[in-house]
């Protein structure tokens, strides 16, 4: 049924109300967005800060591994992994996290190396502060703005990736609704019923757009040197 | 320069070696059994065992990996499990459509992105600027399969201007390239705007203006060449982004390229093809990055290769 009347956005082939499906799909997208991105941030921070602070062979190994991950076609890797493991919400989140941590690690690595050379960190080390104290009290607080910005921007990347995987039929499995799999289920009929593709598509777009705009605004607020640049 | 190039090449080879190892390992430990796929559901245990032996899949990991690498050195990517043909041959056959699609996408990105960026930079802070930058954000946030399906619906189903899917003529190329290019166009327009704004602030622009040159001449001859170059150097990096996008775009438009090959192989657990496509993509990404780094100092002499 087309949009209008009793069903605001129309119904799908099985007669399910599209608006309800989209509202429930939001839960899936947001859960994956937050969980996957959280894991990615955690891995990225751990790798980036460890490599940046300790340098040496450990840092080299970690960063070479990061370079290696950069050379992977990310989406292809995610698709292969998601298709091979039986897809469930948590597997999808984990796959996305495994693909997305790389950029965070690289940025934090660069920032940590320059922070570790700064005078206040050197001074702290000179008066005998332990590694934990330096990292926790002096390095991490300075990295926080970057982590927050990448955390926000990362949610939109994650949501897009989840939608893409679900659209290919290897993300979150029906009947659990996700915006990507609503489109996946209905794409065969989309010439006759384009609204079934259009509305979930707009939902994905709006969510990704929202997090991109917030992330960009946060970058302006948290990093004054970037203000006014694209 | 020669030393730098040599070091980077060695590095690239090591990275590619790492990619083969990680991919091979992931596919080795995966729970889906390729032999079952080949043998079919009704096969007896003996048939399954004999196929496994035939393909050398009963060997330990390092033996299998070593053999794979040895063949790879001879540019042999092995045989497809299901299609009974050489993987290298399959990929070579699918390469031209994908390269064509990428070229089209790069053109779309540059034309759309650079135009939007330049127009926005010339009127900073105005409604035009804000509107264009919001449009670029929308481009960056739009999922490619939705863009693809909507373009398909609008220009293919409704207006009948362009074919819905297929390959062969220029008309077939338009929608897939546009779909693949919109994401990049969003990024390029933002980078172009900031690069242009930066250049317009420089002293030599003020000098040019003070000499009494027309606005058009200052922008076209002095500002634009300086602002555009750092962005052109980014094209190399795009290749990595495209490698993911082609799977989606080719599946939406039925484009007979590498993305479709990979997608079919993934669904059928045809491991040699998955390996082959991953390696080819990784080579493309590494080369793209290398190219971007090598071009950078020619464009901006302040950048030194280290």
XYZ file of C-alpha atoms in Angstrom:
536
model
C 0.000 0.000 0.000
C 1.331 3.435 -0.869
C 1.893 6.078 1.792
C -1.058 7.986 3.175
C -4.190 7.395 5.188
C -3.875 5.009 8.072
C -0.254 4.066 7.269
C 1.762 7.251 7.046
C 4.634 5.826 5.023
C 2.691 2.948 3.481
C 3.140 -0.786 4.055
C 5.497 -3.379 2.655
C 4.644 -6.534 0.725
C 3.646 -8.444 3.829
C 1.395 -5.586 4.911
C 3.708 -4.375 7.674
C 3.616 -0.682 8.453
C 6.791 0.900 7.093
C 6.942 3.682 9.671
C 6.919 1.156 12.519
C 9.632 -0.897 10.796
C 11.781 2.195 10.355
C 11.319 3.214 13.989
C 12.377 -0.239 15.182
C 15.187 -0.277 12.617
C 16.572 2.840 14.267
C 17.279 0.731 17.346
C 19.397 -1.699 15.312
C 21.319 1.033 13.530
C 22.025 2.988 16.700
C 23.021 -0.057 18.750
C 25.465 -1.128 16.045
C 26.623 2.446 15.560
C 27.469 2.851 19.219
C 28.791 -0.642 19.961
C 30.880 -1.095 16.813
C 32.242 2.383 17.004
C 32.986 2.002 20.714
C 35.027 -1.127 20.070
C 36.798 0.531 17.143
C 37.684 3.563 19.292
C 38.948 1.298 22.056
C 41.199 -0.729 19.750
C 42.317 2.391 17.893
C 43.185 4.275 21.068
C 44.985 1.300 22.570
C 47.079 0.687 19.458
C 47.695 4.355 18.661
C 48.680 5.442 22.165
C 50.793 2.351 22.861
C 52.674 2.723 19.598
C 53.029 6.478 19.988
C 54.194 6.487 23.586
C 56.495 3.496 23.727
C 57.770 3.661 20.126
C 60.609 1.143 19.741
C 59.988 -2.298 18.286
C 56.514 -2.549 19.793
C 55.476 0.713 18.184
C 57.010 -0.342 14.880
C 55.161 -3.627 14.835
C 51.849 -2.001 15.742
C 52.174 0.740 13.149
C 53.330 -1.615 10.394
C 50.249 -3.706 11.168
C 48.138 -0.567 10.906
C 49.717 0.193 7.509
C 48.851 -3.317 6.469
C 45.230 -2.852 7.487
C 45.147 0.401 5.497
C 46.030 -1.549 2.372
C 43.022 -3.824 2.819
C 39.977 -2.971 0.784
C 37.911 -2.289 3.923
C 34.435 -2.882 2.594
C 35.532 -6.022 0.763
C 37.033 -7.362 3.984
C 33.889 -6.555 5.948
C 31.704 -8.182 3.316
C 33.824 -11.318 3.226
C 33.900 -11.616 7.020
C 30.200 -10.893 7.454
C 29.228 -13.344 4.730
C 31.361 -16.108 6.140
C 30.335 -15.880 9.773
C 26.642 -16.449 10.336
C 25.494 -12.866 10.577
C 23.962 -11.591 13.788
C 23.812 -8.139 15.285
C 26.941 -8.645 17.382
C 28.980 -10.263 14.633
C 28.129 -7.360 12.341
C 29.173 -4.879 15.016
C 32.450 -6.745 15.571
C 33.232 -6.957 11.847
C 32.676 -3.222 11.460
C 34.864 -2.493 14.481
C 37.668 -4.677 13.081
C 37.605 -2.658 9.876
C 37.159 0.816 11.347
C 39.770 1.133 14.106
C 42.643 1.803 11.747
C 42.134 5.494 11.132
C 41.715 6.295 14.828
C 44.950 4.463 15.578
C 46.879 6.445 12.980
C 45.645 9.844 14.108
C 46.199 9.119 17.803
C 49.638 7.703 17.071
C 50.731 10.967 15.473
C 49.294 13.043 18.296
C 50.801 10.863 21.024
C 54.288 10.966 19.539
C 54.256 14.762 19.538
C 52.722 14.940 23.037
C 55.311 12.567 24.453
C 58.082 14.972 23.386
C 56.462 18.014 24.982
C 58.101 19.651 27.977
C 55.389 18.991 30.517
C 55.509 15.274 29.814
C 59.311 15.282 29.948
C 59.144 17.174 33.253
C 56.690 14.703 34.716
C 58.966 11.867 33.685
C 61.953 13.657 35.241
C 60.267 13.881 38.630
C 59.704 10.146 38.497
C 56.052 9.748 37.538
C 55.048 6.257 36.431
C 53.927 5.393 32.927
C 50.324 4.906 34.038
C 50.226 8.331 35.645
C 51.678 10.093 32.606
C 49.360 8.321 30.197
C 46.239 8.702 32.321
C 46.745 12.229 33.638
C 48.711 13.948 30.902
C 48.416 12.217 27.560
C 44.834 10.933 27.457
C 43.171 14.206 28.487
C 44.929 15.917 25.593
C 43.763 13.229 23.202
C 40.178 13.423 24.375
C 39.015 16.085 21.881
C 40.324 14.001 18.977
C 38.739 10.863 20.403
C 35.396 12.633 20.794
C 35.496 14.018 17.250
C 36.443 10.679 15.711
C 33.915 8.925 17.919
C 31.140 11.108 16.540
C 32.228 11.023 12.902
C 32.825 7.279 13.222
C 29.191 6.624 14.111
C 28.102 7.866 10.714
C 30.690 5.673 8.956
C 29.519 2.728 11.022
C 25.840 3.318 10.300
C 26.584 3.500 6.572
C 28.642 0.320 6.681
C 25.946 -1.549 8.607
C 23.308 -0.408 6.127
C 25.501 -1.536 3.228
C 26.101 -4.976 4.736
C 22.395 -5.394 5.501
C 21.518 -4.219 2.009
C 23.700 -7.000 0.583
C 21.818 -9.420 2.801
C 24.756 -10.260 5.051
C 24.147 -7.807 7.862
C 21.390 -7.932 10.415
C 18.987 -10.685 9.387
C 15.232 -10.282 8.891
C 12.738 -10.372 10.582
C 14.727 -8.061 12.874
C 14.371 -4.761 11.046
C 17.389 -2.678 10.084
C 17.215 0.152 7.575
C 19.565 -1.671 5.256
C 17.644 -4.939 5.281
C 14.283 -3.216 4.783
C 15.737 -1.979 1.487
C 17.277 -5.389 0.805
C 13.892 -7.103 1.271
C 12.054 -4.658 -0.939
C 14.497 -3.792 -3.714
C 12.945 -6.301 -6.133
C 9.648 -4.414 -6.006
C 11.066 -0.960 -5.901
C 9.887 0.011 -9.362
C 6.313 -0.533 -8.236
C 6.789 0.651 -4.672
C 9.698 3.124 -4.565
C 8.720 4.460 -1.146
C 9.902 1.185 0.418
C 13.431 2.104 -0.646
C 13.116 5.853 -0.354
C 12.064 6.250 3.278
C 14.573 3.875 4.907
C 17.214 5.430 2.641
C 16.351 8.888 3.900
C 16.503 7.603 7.480
C 20.055 6.313 6.946
C 21.051 9.538 5.234
C 19.655 11.727 8.023
C 21.337 9.754 10.785
C 24.716 9.764 9.035
C 24.322 13.437 8.166
C 23.452 14.319 11.755
C 26.537 12.657 13.200
C 28.738 14.150 10.472
C 27.469 17.663 11.192
C 27.823 17.259 14.957
C 31.301 15.786 14.567
C 32.356 18.620 12.310
C 30.945 21.232 14.703
C 32.698 19.520 17.624
C 35.969 19.688 15.728
C 35.520 23.444 15.327
C 34.747 23.853 19.033
C 37.401 21.518 20.397
C 40.214 22.453 18.061
C 40.328 26.205 17.540
C 43.195 25.982 15.027
C 40.854 24.239 12.602
C 38.173 26.895 12.842
C 37.029 28.343 9.558
C 38.728 25.645 7.514
C 36.692 23.318 5.389
C 64.948 10.105 -4.576
C 66.153 6.695 -5.783
C 66.782 5.593 -2.211
C 63.344 6.760 -1.150
C 61.710 4.990 -4.039
C 63.549 1.763 -3.298
C 62.593 1.873 0.382
C 58.973 2.570 -0.433
C 58.880 -0.279 -2.957
C 60.331 -2.721 -0.438
C 57.801 -1.485 2.116
C 54.964 -1.931 -0.363
C 56.004 -5.478 -1.137
C 56.147 -6.286 2.590
C 52.690 -4.809 3.123
C 51.301 -6.839 0.239
C 52.932 -9.947 1.672
C 51.202 -9.178 4.975
C 47.883 -8.758 3.208
C 48.204 -12.190 1.593
C 49.105 -13.756 4.947
C 46.217 -12.176 6.851
C 43.665 -12.917 4.122
C 44.885 -16.472 3.714
C 44.730 -17.010 7.453
C 41.226 -15.549 7.777
C 39.962 -17.723 4.949
C 41.761 -20.761 6.397
C 40.098 -20.532 9.795
C 36.665 -19.621 8.501
C 33.820 -21.868 9.539
C 32.372 -22.291 6.039
C 33.874 -25.342 4.337
C 34.589 -24.768 0.644
C 34.825 -28.492 -0.070
C 31.208 -29.009 0.982
C 30.206 -26.216 -1.360
C 31.964 -27.867 -4.275
C 30.812 -31.392 -3.527
C 27.192 -30.446 -2.949
C 24.862 -31.558 -0.207
C 24.407 -35.158 -1.320
C 28.120 -36.021 -1.591
C 29.469 -38.931 0.401
C 32.231 -38.528 2.968
C 34.660 -40.233 0.569
C 33.956 -37.795 -2.253
C 34.448 -34.899 0.135
C 37.772 -36.346 1.287
C 39.024 -36.947 -2.238
C 38.150 -33.406 -3.318
C 39.898 -32.079 -0.251
C 43.019 -34.056 -1.116
C 42.842 -33.050 -4.741
C 42.795 -29.349 -3.840
C 45.545 -29.823 -1.281
C 43.247 -28.557 1.468
C 44.238 -31.444 3.763
C 47.745 -29.979 4.064
C 48.816 -27.902 7.066
C 48.400 -24.108 6.903
C 52.026 -23.201 6.189
C 52.312 -25.715 3.361
C 49.166 -24.351 1.730
C 50.278 -20.765 2.220
C 53.781 -21.472 0.934
C 52.395 -23.091 -2.176
C 50.069 -20.139 -2.719
C 52.930 -17.644 -2.431
C 55.112 -19.682 -4.767
C 52.363 -19.646 -7.391
C 51.748 -15.967 -6.771
C 55.407 -15.270 -7.580
C 54.668 -16.730 -10.991
C 51.569 -14.531 -11.225
C 49.422 -17.621 -10.841
C 46.428 -16.937 -8.609
C 45.184 -20.508 -8.754
C 41.962 -21.928 -10.104
C 38.438 -21.064 -9.120
C 36.829 -23.871 -7.092
C 33.518 -23.619 -8.868
C 34.108 -22.011 -12.259
C 36.947 -24.286 -13.332
C 39.002 -21.472 -14.793
C 42.099 -19.524 -13.865
C 41.462 -16.771 -11.307
C 43.956 -14.481 -13.053
C 42.012 -14.949 -16.282
C 38.665 -14.224 -14.594
C 40.028 -11.050 -13.036
C 41.655 -9.897 -16.256
C 38.351 -10.298 -18.083
C 36.536 -8.230 -15.445
C 39.165 -5.532 -15.139
C 38.278 -3.262 -18.105
C 34.655 -2.585 -16.995
C 35.814 -1.772 -13.476
C 38.584 0.551 -14.689
C 36.101 2.274 -16.969
C 33.690 2.720 -14.064
C 36.455 4.138 -11.879
C 37.545 6.559 -14.575
C 33.961 7.735 -14.925
C 33.643 8.123 -11.166
C 36.877 10.145 -10.924
C 35.606 12.443 -13.659
C 32.298 12.940 -11.818
C 34.111 13.592 -8.551
C 36.411 16.177 -10.040
C 33.832 18.003 -12.125
C 31.187 18.092 -9.381
C 33.480 18.450 -6.401
C 35.871 21.053 -7.759
C 33.111 23.211 -9.228
C 31.170 23.203 -5.979
C 34.293 23.913 -3.949
C 35.432 26.803 -6.139
C 32.014 28.442 -6.285
C 31.657 28.156 -2.502
C 35.146 29.545 -1.849
C 34.516 32.620 -3.998
C 31.474 33.564 -1.920
C 32.474 32.558 1.605
C 29.809 32.943 4.255
C 26.962 33.496 1.807
C 23.857 31.394 1.352
C 25.424 29.838 -1.778
C 28.444 28.753 0.257
C 26.336 27.276 3.036
C 24.001 25.562 0.623
C 26.869 23.964 -1.303
C 28.617 22.801 1.852
C 25.425 21.222 3.172
C 25.036 19.518 -0.201
C 28.562 18.164 0.127
C 27.739 16.810 3.582
C 24.686 15.087 2.145
C 26.894 13.556 -0.546
C 29.274 12.229 2.084
C 26.462 10.870 4.265
C 24.395 9.184 1.566
C 24.671 5.392 1.372
C 25.782 4.427 -2.128
C 23.141 1.779 -2.661
C 20.377 4.279 -1.880
C 21.885 6.870 -4.228
C 22.154 4.185 -6.887
C 18.598 2.955 -6.500
C 17.180 6.487 -6.465
C 19.114 7.568 -9.581
C 17.965 4.355 -11.209
C 14.366 5.088 -10.358
C 14.465 8.724 -11.392
C 16.429 8.538 -14.656
C 15.764 4.950 -15.621
C 12.239 4.060 -14.551
C 10.523 7.433 -14.500
C 12.222 9.578 -17.131
C 13.501 6.748 -19.359
C 16.589 8.807 -20.118
C 19.143 6.177 -19.289
C 19.240 2.385 -19.224
C 18.516 0.691 -15.889
C 21.413 -1.742 -15.978
C 23.898 -3.399 -18.247
C 27.167 -2.575 -19.898
C 28.373 -1.506 -23.282
C 27.444 2.034 -24.269
C 28.235 5.424 -22.806
C 24.647 5.739 -21.550
C 25.194 2.657 -19.385
C 28.200 4.271 -17.782
C 26.548 7.492 -16.581
C 24.511 6.335 -13.580
C 27.048 3.919 -12.071
C 29.853 6.511 -12.346
C 27.683 9.172 -10.786
C 26.705 6.853 -7.933
C 30.309 5.908 -7.242
C 31.502 9.494 -7.636
C 29.058 11.353 -5.400
C 30.780 10.349 -2.170
C 34.138 11.605 -3.417
C 32.548 14.747 -4.850
C 31.433 15.607 -1.318
C 34.967 15.263 0.040
C 36.571 17.070 -2.905
C 34.250 20.046 -2.694
C 35.090 20.519 0.986
C 38.823 20.192 0.395
C 38.706 22.410 -2.669
C 36.830 25.090 -0.758
C 39.314 25.171 2.110
C 42.301 25.022 -0.231
C 40.921 27.885 -2.321
C 40.052 30.010 0.725
C 43.594 29.426 2.003
C 45.194 30.473 -1.291
C 43.006 33.556 -1.675
C 44.375 34.785 1.647
C 48.002 34.654 0.478
C 50.133 37.696 -0.233
C 50.700 36.948 -3.912
C 46.963 37.149 -4.512
C 46.895 40.565 -2.887
C 49.825 41.595 -5.059
C 48.106 40.353 -8.178
C 45.000 42.251 -7.247
C 47.030 45.382 -6.430
C 48.633 45.215 -9.878
C 45.165 45.912 -11.180
C 44.476 42.511 -12.709
C 40.840 41.683 -13.233
C 39.138 39.420 -10.713
C 38.688 36.763 -13.361
C 42.402 36.766 -14.175
C 43.455 36.641 -10.537
C 41.210 33.683 -9.883
C 41.877 31.716 -13.044
C 45.608 32.304 -13.422
C 46.864 32.854 -9.904
C 44.569 31.263 -7.372
C 43.147 28.230 -9.137
C 46.356 26.476 -10.211
C 47.729 26.755 -6.704
C 44.556 25.608 -5.006
C 43.785 22.707 -7.324
C 47.093 20.848 -7.298
C 47.086 19.454 -3.759
C 43.651 18.026 -4.462
C 44.579 16.326 -7.680
C 47.251 14.474 -5.730
C 44.477 12.884 -3.668
C 43.139 10.867 -6.599
C 45.574 8.075 -5.825
C 43.987 7.606 -2.435
C 40.518 7.378 -3.955
C 41.330 4.012 -5.442
C 41.062 2.411 -2.015
C 37.684 3.979 -1.411
C 36.444 2.818 -4.797
C 37.510 -0.760 -4.201
C 34.781 -1.069 -1.578
C 32.194 0.946 -3.450
C 32.392 -1.093 -6.638
C 30.934 -4.167 -4.926
C 27.768 -2.230 -4.101
C 27.528 -0.156 -7.264
C 28.214 -3.089 -9.575
C 25.605 -5.181 -7.823
C 22.964 -2.426 -8.056
C 23.599 -1.748 -11.744
C 24.538 -5.226 -12.894
C 27.948 -3.963 -14.026
C 30.132 -6.931 -15.066
C 33.273 -5.909 -13.172
C 35.526 -7.088 -10.379
C 33.082 -6.069 -7.673
C 30.458 -8.430 -8.992
C 33.026 -11.189 -9.383
C 34.044 -10.716 -5.746
C 30.486 -10.620 -4.496
C 29.555 -13.850 -6.299
C 32.718 -15.519 -5.033
C 32.000 -14.475 -1.446
C 28.491 -15.894 -1.602
C 29.796 -19.218 -2.910
C 32.891 -19.334 -0.668
C 35.063 -19.537 -3.787
C 38.265 -18.848 -1.869
C 40.791 -18.516 -4.738
C 38.711 -15.730 -6.285
C 38.273 -13.915 -2.956
C 42.039 -14.124 -2.403
C 42.753 -12.953 -5.934
C 40.447 -9.960 -5.791
C 41.751 -8.945 -2.364
C 45.337 -9.066 -3.609
C 44.564 -7.131 -6.776
C 42.708 -4.507 -4.715
C 45.545 -4.265 -2.215
C 48.050 -3.787 -5.061
C 45.850 -1.018 -6.460
C 45.560 0.685 -3.063
C 49.282 0.474 -2.318
C 50.184 1.770 -5.784
C 47.624 4.555 -5.452
C 49.075 5.701 -2.138
C 52.615 5.460 -3.478
C 51.650 7.536 -6.496
C 49.984 10.158 -4.285
C 53.157 10.431 -2.154
C 55.471 10.591 -5.159
C 53.444 13.265 -6.918
C 53.139 15.473 -3.824
C 56.672 17.031 -3.878
C 56.355 17.902 -7.573
C 53.178 19.774 -6.823
C 54.359 21.431 -3.644
C 58.172 21.707 -3.440
C 57.910 22.388 0.303
C 57.126 18.708 0.770
C 60.346 16.676 0.846
C 60.480 12.945 0.442
C 61.989 11.327 3.471
